[in-house]
Amino acid sequence: MFPAYFMLISVCSAISVAAFAYLNPWKTASTIERYQLGFLLAALGFDLSNLLVFTPMTIEMMMKRHKIEKDLGIGGEVGRSRNAELAKTNPALAAMNKKFGMIHGLSSLANIMAFGSLAMHSWYLASKLEL
């Protein structure tokens, strides 16, 4: 599900950058509009890092982790997993869990940063509304 999600938001971010840059050429753009283009470019960068860097790393880690869990006879449980329990005695599983947690954390951070950049742009767009 996440590869499709990151692909969709990357395409939407790219369209937003292209549309905003077309409507507000750099040479004639105000300082605020240049900041907005920066926010949109930052969101696109964070989205692409999730799509092209973190998602492949996460999928690779997930496959390796599933293999280790299968070898240990765990991973098919419904409800509470025995993964954390067995990681205390299996250094390979513990290392895999730690690396997966780090990659997942970086992916979440990139997602939050993209959201923050788009929130700033949304604020700018909202300021343009005349009610």
C-alpha positions as a Python dict, from the first residue, in 0.01 Angstrom:
ca = {
    (1, 'M'): (0, 0, 0),
    (2, 'F'): (278, 247, 84),
    (3, 'P'): (452, 232, -257),
    (4, 'A'): (125, 331, -425),
    (5, 'Y'): (67, 605, -164),
    (6, 'F'): (414, 753, -206),
    (7, 'M'): (384, 733, -586),
    (8, 'L'): (51, 918, -580),
    (9, 'I'): (168, 1196, -348),
    (10, 'S'): (493, 1233, -546),
    (11, 'V'): (298, 1278, -869),
    (12, 'C'): (62, 1526, -700),
    (13, 'S'): (358, 1720, -555),
    (14, 'A'): (530, 1731, -895),
    (15, 'I'): (210, 1862, -1057),
    (16, 'S'): (181, 2125, -781),
    (17, 'V'): (541, 2240, -832),
    (18, 'A'): (497, 2258, -1209),
    (19, 'A'): (166, 2445, -1187),
    (20, 'F'): (288, 2693, -925),
    (21, 'A'): (615, 2755, -1114),
    (22, 'Y'): (421, 2810, -1437),
    (23, 'L'): (178, 3055, -1276),
    (24, 'N'): (451, 3236, -1080),
    (25, 'P'): (770, 3259, -1291),
    (26, 'W'): (1082, 3300, -1077),
    (27, 'K'): (1188, 3632, -1232),
    (28, 'T'): (855, 3800, -1157),
    (29, 'A'): (763, 3611, -839),
    (30, 'S'): (745, 3794, -508),
    (31, 'T'): (948, 3680, -208),
    (32, 'I'): (642, 3505, -61),
    (33, 'E'): (579, 3320, -389),
    (34, 'R'): (943, 3210, -400),
    (35, 'Y'): (909, 3072, -46),
    (36, 'Q'): (596, 2886, -157),
    (37, 'L'): (784, 2728, -444),
    (38, 'G'): (1050, 2629, -190),
    (39, 'F'): (788, 2464, 31),
    (40, 'L'): (646, 2275, -267),
    (41, 'L'): (994, 2165, -379),
    (42, 'A'): (1073, 2051, -24),
    (43, 'A'): (752, 1846, -12),
    (44, 'L'): (839, 1691, -348),
    (45, 'G'): (1190, 1607, -224),
    (46, 'F'): (1059, 1444, 93),
    (47, 'D'): (796, 1251, -104),
    (48, 'L'): (1054, 1130, -356),
    (49, 'S'): (1293, 1027, -78),
    (50, 'N'): (1014, 813, 66),
    (51, 'L'): (933, 664, -275),
    (52, 'L'): (1285, 606, -404),
    (53, 'V'): (1492, 550, -89),
    (54, 'F'): (1292, 448, 216),
    (55, 'T'): (1022, 234, 50),
    (56, 'P'): (1271, 0, -126),
    (57, 'M'): (1476, -25, 195),
    (58, 'T'): (1163, -103, 398),
    (59, 'I'): (1045, -368, 151),
    (60, 'E'): (1389, -533, 153),
    (61, 'M'): (1395, -532, 534),
    (62, 'M'): (1041, -669, 548),
    (63, 'M'): (1134, -961, 320),
    (64, 'K'): (1444, -1043, 526),
    (65, 'R'): (1246, -1015, 848),
    (66, 'H'): (972, -1244, 717),
    (67, 'K'): (1238, -1502, 625),
    (68, 'I'): (1391, -1491, 973),
    (69, 'E'): (1045, -1510, 1133),
    (70, 'K'): (953, -1805, 912),
    (71, 'D'): (1275, -1986, 1009),
    (72, 'L'): (1187, -1923, 1376),
    (73, 'G'): (827, -2037, 1326),
    (74, 'I'): (671, -1703, 1415),
    (75, 'G'): (501, -1424, 1226),
    (76, 'G'): (176, -1597, 1142),
    (77, 'E'): (8, -1521, 1474),
    (78, 'V'): (-305, -1315, 1500),
    (79, 'G'): (-286, -1052, 1773),
    (80, 'R'): (27, -1021, 1986),
    (81, 'S'): (343, -1122, 1801),
    (82, 'R'): (621, -1324, 1960),
    (83, 'N'): (877, -1121, 1762),
    (84, 'A'): (989, -895, 2049),
    (85, 'E'): (1007, -1192, 2283),
    (86, 'L'): (1233, -1393, 2050),
    (87, 'A'): (1442, -1089, 1956),
    (88, 'K'): (1584, -1098, 2309),
    (89, 'T'): (1750, -1432, 2234),
    (90, 'N'): (1809, -1397, 1857),
    (91, 'P'): (2065, -1127, 1768),
    (92, 'A'): (1981, -1140, 1394),
    (93, 'L'): (1614, -1070, 1462),
    (94, 'A'): (1701, -797, 1714),
    (95, 'A'): (1931, -627, 1459),
    (96, 'M'): (1662, -656, 1192),
    (97, 'N'): (1401, -502, 1421),
    (98, 'K'): (1637, -217, 1509),
    (99, 'K'): (1723, -140, 1147),
    (100, 'F'): (1358, -164, 1042),
    (101, 'G'): (1263, 77, 1321),
    (102, 'M'): (1529, 325, 1209),
    (103, 'I'): (1419, 314, 843),
    (104, 'H'): (1053, 339, 941),
    (105, 'G'): (1131, 636, 1166),
    (106, 'L'): (1316, 820, 886),
    (107, 'S'): (1029, 749, 647),
    (108, 'S'): (781, 885, 901),
    (109, 'L'): (997, 1196, 952),
    (110, 'A'): (1011, 1259, 576),
    (111, 'N'): (634, 1217, 559),
    (112, 'I'): (582, 1465, 846),
    (113, 'M'): (820, 1717, 686),
    (114, 'A'): (632, 1691, 354),
    (115, 'F'): (306, 1739, 540),
    (116, 'G'): (448, 2047, 717),
    (117, 'S'): (567, 2197, 389),
    (118, 'L'): (226, 2142, 232),
    (119, 'A'): (56, 2286, 541),
    (120, 'M'): (260, 2605, 497),
    (121, 'H'): (155, 2621, 131),
    (122, 'S'): (-207, 2558, 227),
    (123, 'W'): (-187, 2851, 468),
    (124, 'Y'): (-63, 3068, 181),
    (125, 'L'): (-347, 2948, -43),
    (126, 'A'): (-602, 3010, 231),
    (127, 'S'): (-476, 3366, 268),
    (128, 'K'): (-571, 3424, -96),
    (129, 'L'): (-937, 3340, -33),
    (130, 'E'): (-1178, 3629, -11),
    (131, 'L'): (-1491, 3530, 177),
}
